[in-house]
PDB file of C-alpha atoms in Angstrom:
ATOM      1  CA  MET A   3       0.000   0.000   0.000  1.00  0.00           C
ATOM      2  CA  ILE A   4       1.669   3.175  -1.147  1.00  0.00           C
ATOM      3  CA  GLY A   5       1.211   5.981   1.352  1.00  0.00           C
ATOM      4  CA  GLN A   6       0.393   3.653   4.266  1.00  0.00           C
ATOM      5  CA  PHE A   7       1.474   5.236   7.553  1.00  0.00           C
ATOM      6  CA  PHE A   8       3.406   2.888   9.816  1.00  0.00           C
ATOM      7  CA  PRO A   9       3.742   4.453  13.288  1.00  0.00           C
ATOM      8  CA  TYR A  10       5.980   1.653  14.618  1.00  0.00           C
ATOM      9  CA  ALA A  11       9.294   0.517  13.093  1.00  0.00           C
ATOM     10  CA  GLU A  12      12.431  -1.378  14.106  1.00  0.00           C
ATOM     11  CA  THR A  13      15.516  -2.284  12.047  1.00  0.00           C
ATOM     12  CA  THR A  14      17.687  -5.338  12.758  1.00  0.00           C
ATOM     13  CA  ALA A  15      20.533  -6.481  10.489  1.00  0.00           C
ATOM     14  CA  GLY A  16      19.235  -4.491   7.517  1.00  0.00           C
ATOM     15  CA  ILE A  17      15.656  -5.763   7.870  1.00  0.00           C
ATOM     16  CA  THR A  18      13.055  -3.148   8.851  1.00  0.00           C
ATOM     17  CA  VAL A  19       9.729  -4.255  10.305  1.00  0.00           C
ATOM     18  CA  ARG A  20       6.959  -1.622  10.184  1.00  0.00           C
ATOM     19  CA  VAL A  21       3.561  -2.042  11.852  1.00  0.00           C
ATOM     20  CA  ALA A  22       0.261  -0.158  11.614  1.00  0.00           C
ATOM     21  CA  PRO A  23      -2.506  -1.421  13.961  1.00  0.00           C
ATOM     22  CA  HIS A  24      -6.199  -0.578  13.424  1.00  0.00           C
ATOM     23  CA  TYR A  25      -9.162  -1.166  15.725  1.00  0.00           C
ATOM     24  CA  LEU A  26     -12.021  -3.091  14.040  1.00  0.00           C
ATOM     25  CA  PRO A  27     -15.301  -1.955  15.618  1.00  0.00           C
ATOM     26  CA  GLU A  28     -17.366  -4.025  13.154  1.00  0.00           C
ATOM     27  CA  GLN A  29     -15.745  -7.247  14.470  1.00  0.00           C
ATOM     28  CA  SER A  30     -15.703  -6.185  18.138  1.00  0.00           C
ATOM     29  CA  ASP A  31     -18.374  -6.525  20.813  1.00  0.00           C
ATOM     30  CA  PRO A  32     -17.395  -4.209  23.722  1.00  0.00           C
ATOM     31  CA  ASP A  33     -20.492  -5.176  25.754  1.00  0.00           C
ATOM     32  CA  ARG A  34     -19.145  -8.739  25.868  1.00  0.00           C
ATOM     33  CA  GLY A  35     -15.522  -7.700  26.420  1.00  0.00           C
ATOM     34  CA  TYR A  36     -14.398  -8.631  22.908  1.00  0.00           C
ATOM     35  CA  PHE A  37     -12.130  -6.215  21.021  1.00  0.00           C
ATOM     36  CA  VAL A  38     -10.442  -6.911  17.672  1.00  0.00           C
ATOM     37  CA  TRP A  39      -7.548  -5.185  15.931  1.00  0.00           C
ATOM     38  CA  SER A  40      -5.915  -5.767  12.574  1.00  0.00           C
ATOM     39  CA  TYR A  41      -2.264  -5.015  12.074  1.00  0.00           C
ATOM     40  CA  HIS A  42      -0.551  -4.340   8.755  1.00  0.00           C
ATOM     41  CA  VAL A  43       3.083  -5.444   8.754  1.00  0.00           C
ATOM     42  CA  ARG A  44       5.703  -4.537   6.164  1.00  0.00           C
ATOM     43  CA  VAL A  45       9.059  -6.362   6.242  1.00  0.00           C
ATOM     44  CA  GLU A  46      11.696  -4.515   4.174  1.00  0.00           C
ATOM     45  CA  ASN A  47      15.030  -5.973   3.063  1.00  0.00           C
ATOM     46  CA  ALA A  48      17.691  -3.250   2.726  1.00  0.00           C
ATOM     47  CA  GLY A  49      20.425  -5.870   2.285  1.00  0.00           C
ATOM     48  CA  THR A  50      22.151  -7.085  -0.872  1.00  0.00           C
ATOM     49  CA  SER A  51      20.894 -10.700  -0.714  1.00  0.00           C
ATOM     50  CA  PRO A  52      17.432 -12.261  -0.498  1.00  0.00           C
ATOM     51  CA  VAL A  53      16.114 -13.401   2.882  1.00  0.00           C
ATOM     52  CA  ARG A  54      13.297 -15.768   3.771  1.00  0.00           C
ATOM     53  CA  LEU A  55      10.956 -15.210   6.721  1.00  0.00           C
ATOM     54  CA  MET A  56      10.944 -18.649   8.355  1.00  0.00           C
ATOM     55  CA  ALA A  57       9.084 -18.252  11.653  1.00  0.00           C
ATOM     56  CA  ARG A  58       7.415 -15.811  14.031  1.00  0.00           C
ATOM     57  CA  ARG A  59       6.961 -15.447  17.763  1.00  0.00           C
ATOM     58  CA  TRP A  60       4.534 -12.892  19.191  1.00  0.00           C
ATOM     59  CA  THR A  61       4.029 -11.744  22.751  1.00  0.00           C
ATOM     60  CA  ILE A  62       0.513 -10.361  23.244  1.00  0.00           C
ATOM     61  CA  ILE A  63      -0.266  -8.458  26.463  1.00  0.00           C
ATOM     62  CA  ASP A  64      -3.813  -7.359  27.243  1.00  0.00           C
ATOM     63  CA  GLY A  65      -4.852  -4.315  29.288  1.00  0.00           C
ATOM     64  CA  MET A  66      -4.804  -6.370  32.510  1.00  0.00           C
ATOM     65  CA  GLY A  67      -1.222  -7.492  31.923  1.00  0.00           C
ATOM     66  CA  ARG A  68      -2.118 -11.060  30.903  1.00  0.00           C
ATOM     67  CA  THR A  69       0.415 -12.424  28.425  1.00  0.00           C
ATOM     68  CA  GLU A  70       0.001 -14.903  25.579  1.00  0.00           C
ATOM     69  CA  GLU A  71       2.795 -16.278  23.399  1.00  0.00           C
ATOM     70  CA  VAL A  72       2.022 -17.255  19.803  1.00  0.00           C
ATOM     71  CA  ALA A  73       4.590 -18.935  17.554  1.00  0.00           C
ATOM     72  CA  GLY A  74       4.621 -20.678  14.221  1.00  0.00           C
ATOM     73  CA  ASP A  75       6.149 -21.088  10.797  1.00  0.00           C
ATOM     74  CA  GLY A  76       6.133 -18.079   8.462  1.00  0.00           C
ATOM     75  CA  VAL A  77       3.315 -15.549   8.450  1.00  0.00           C
ATOM     76  CA  VAL A  78      -0.282 -15.913   7.197  1.00  0.00           C
ATOM     77  CA  GLY A  79       0.527 -19.392   5.868  1.00  0.00           C
ATOM     78  CA  VAL A  80       3.656 -18.543   3.839  1.00  0.00           C
ATOM     79  CA  GLN A  81       7.416 -18.255   4.278  1.00  0.00           C
ATOM     80  CA  PRO A  82       8.025 -15.336   1.918  1.00  0.00           C
ATOM     81  CA  LEU A  83      11.318 -14.741   0.108  1.00  0.00           C
ATOM     82  CA  ILE A  84      12.125 -11.030   0.225  1.00  0.00           C
ATOM     83  CA  ALA A  85      14.432  -9.781  -2.525  1.00  0.00           C
ATOM     84  CA  PRO A  86      17.173  -7.206  -1.873  1.00  0.00           C
ATOM     85  CA  GLY A  87      15.504  -3.798  -1.808  1.00  0.00           C
ATOM     86  CA  GLY A  88      12.127  -5.518  -1.670  1.00  0.00           C
ATOM     87  CA  ALA A  89       9.365  -5.770   0.897  1.00  0.00           C
ATOM     88  CA  TYR A  90       6.647  -8.175   1.982  1.00  0.00           C
ATOM     89  CA  ASP A  91       3.309  -6.898   3.323  1.00  0.00           C
ATOM     90  CA  TYR A  92       0.626  -8.816   5.164  1.00  0.00           C
ATOM     91  CA  VAL A  93      -2.344  -8.124   7.418  1.00  0.00           C
ATOM     92  CA  SER A  94      -3.374 -10.228  10.394  1.00  0.00           C
ATOM     93  CA  GLY A  95      -5.535  -9.756  13.471  1.00  0.00           C
ATOM     94  CA  CYS A  96      -5.653  -9.989  17.229  1.00  0.00           C
ATOM     95  CA  PRO A  97      -8.699 -10.286  19.528  1.00  0.00           C
ATOM     96  CA  LEU A  98      -8.435  -9.212  23.161  1.00  0.00           C
ATOM     97  CA  GLY A  99     -10.719  -9.404  26.172  1.00  0.00           C
ATOM     98  CA  THR A 100      -9.747  -5.834  27.159  1.00  0.00           C
ATOM     99  CA  SER A 101     -10.058  -2.500  25.354  1.00  0.00           C
ATOM    100  CA  SER A 102      -6.297  -2.077  25.092  1.00  0.00           C
ATOM    101  CA  GLY A 103      -3.093  -4.040  24.929  1.00  0.00           C
ATOM    102  CA  ARG A 104       0.199  -4.317  23.151  1.00  0.00           C
ATOM    103  CA  MET A 105       2.178  -6.739  21.011  1.00  0.00           C
ATOM    104  CA  HIS A 106       5.797  -7.305  20.116  1.00  0.00           C
ATOM    105  CA  GLY A 107       7.852 -10.179  18.850  1.00  0.00           C
ATOM    106  CA  ARG A 108      10.497 -11.470  16.519  1.00  0.00           C
ATOM    107  CA  TYR A 109      10.942 -13.197  13.191  1.00  0.00           C
ATOM    108  CA  VAL A 110      13.482 -15.869  12.355  1.00  0.00           C
ATOM    109  CA  MET A 111      14.942 -15.046   8.949  1.00  0.00           C
ATOM    110  CA  MET A 112      17.173 -17.204   6.753  1.00  0.00           C
ATOM    111  CA  ALA A 113      19.922 -15.694   4.616  1.00  0.00           C
ATOM    112  CA  GLU A 114      20.850 -17.017   1.178  1.00  0.00           C
ATOM    113  CA  ASP A 115      23.669 -19.126   2.673  1.00  0.00           C
ATOM    114  CA  GLY A 116      21.261 -20.817   5.127  1.00  0.00           C
ATOM    115  CA  THR A 117      22.312 -18.775   8.152  1.00  0.00           C
ATOM    116  CA  ARG A 118      19.377 -17.981  10.432  1.00  0.00           C
ATOM    117  CA  PHE A 119      19.065 -14.718  12.332  1.00  0.00           C
ATOM    118  CA  MET A 120      16.511 -12.955  14.511  1.00  0.00           C
ATOM    119  CA  VAL A 121      14.708  -9.731  13.564  1.00  0.00           C
ATOM    120  CA  VAL A 122      12.824  -7.633  16.128  1.00  0.00           C
ATOM    121  CA  ILE A 123       9.136  -6.817  15.636  1.00  0.00           C
ATOM    122  CA  PRO A 124       8.621  -3.455  17.386  1.00  0.00           C
ATOM    123  CA  GLN A 125       6.245  -3.197  20.311  1.00  0.00           C
ATOM    124  CA  PHE A 126       2.984  -1.551  19.243  1.00  0.00           C
ATOM    125  CA  ALA A 127      -0.149  -0.451  21.047  1.00  0.00           C
ATOM    126  CA  LEU A 128      -3.627  -1.905  20.561  1.00  0.00           C
ATOM    127  CA  GLU A 129      -5.875   0.970  21.595  1.00  0.00           C
ATOM    128  CA  LEU A 130      -9.348   2.250  20.859  1.00  0.00           C
ATOM    129  CA  PRO A 131      -9.404   5.287  18.560  1.00  0.00           C
ATOM    130  CA  GLY A 132     -10.115   8.744  19.959  1.00  0.00           C
ATOM    131  CA  PRO A 133      -8.819  10.756  22.872  1.00  0.00           C
ATOM    132  CA  ARG A 134      -7.821   9.053  26.089  1.00  0.00           C
ATOM    133  CA  PRO A 135      -9.801  10.034  29.179  1.00  0.00           C
ATOM    134  CA  ALA A 136      -8.051  12.386  31.584  1.00  0.00           C
ATOM    135  CA  VAL A 137      -6.705  10.869  34.783  1.00  0.00           C
ATOM    136  CA  HIS A 138      -7.632  12.833  37.927  1.00  0.00           C
TER     137      HIS A 138
END
């Protein structure tokens, strides 16, 4: 998506991970304590060789401080090969039982020579849109 604003970014070993979360009111049910966000991730390869995204590990923390770890191969069912100067975009989602939370994590990448290395996924907030109430 050209022009997409990514408020969160982190660069590790020439790989930049950008994230833009969005609250999904049409999939949420606040009266039942069910809140859903999508997050658009862009993984950019500023290196001179292709890299493959092999695995992911997320840490999801809800507004009460409860933590869930999620891990698996690739992202959204694929292990994308990202060319030098290229990028891979995907969108996924996260439901929470609280109206706020945060996520962060890491990817395992594989270089052309088979070497594996870790890339940081920046911490990002899952918050309802609009102004925050004042604390008195």
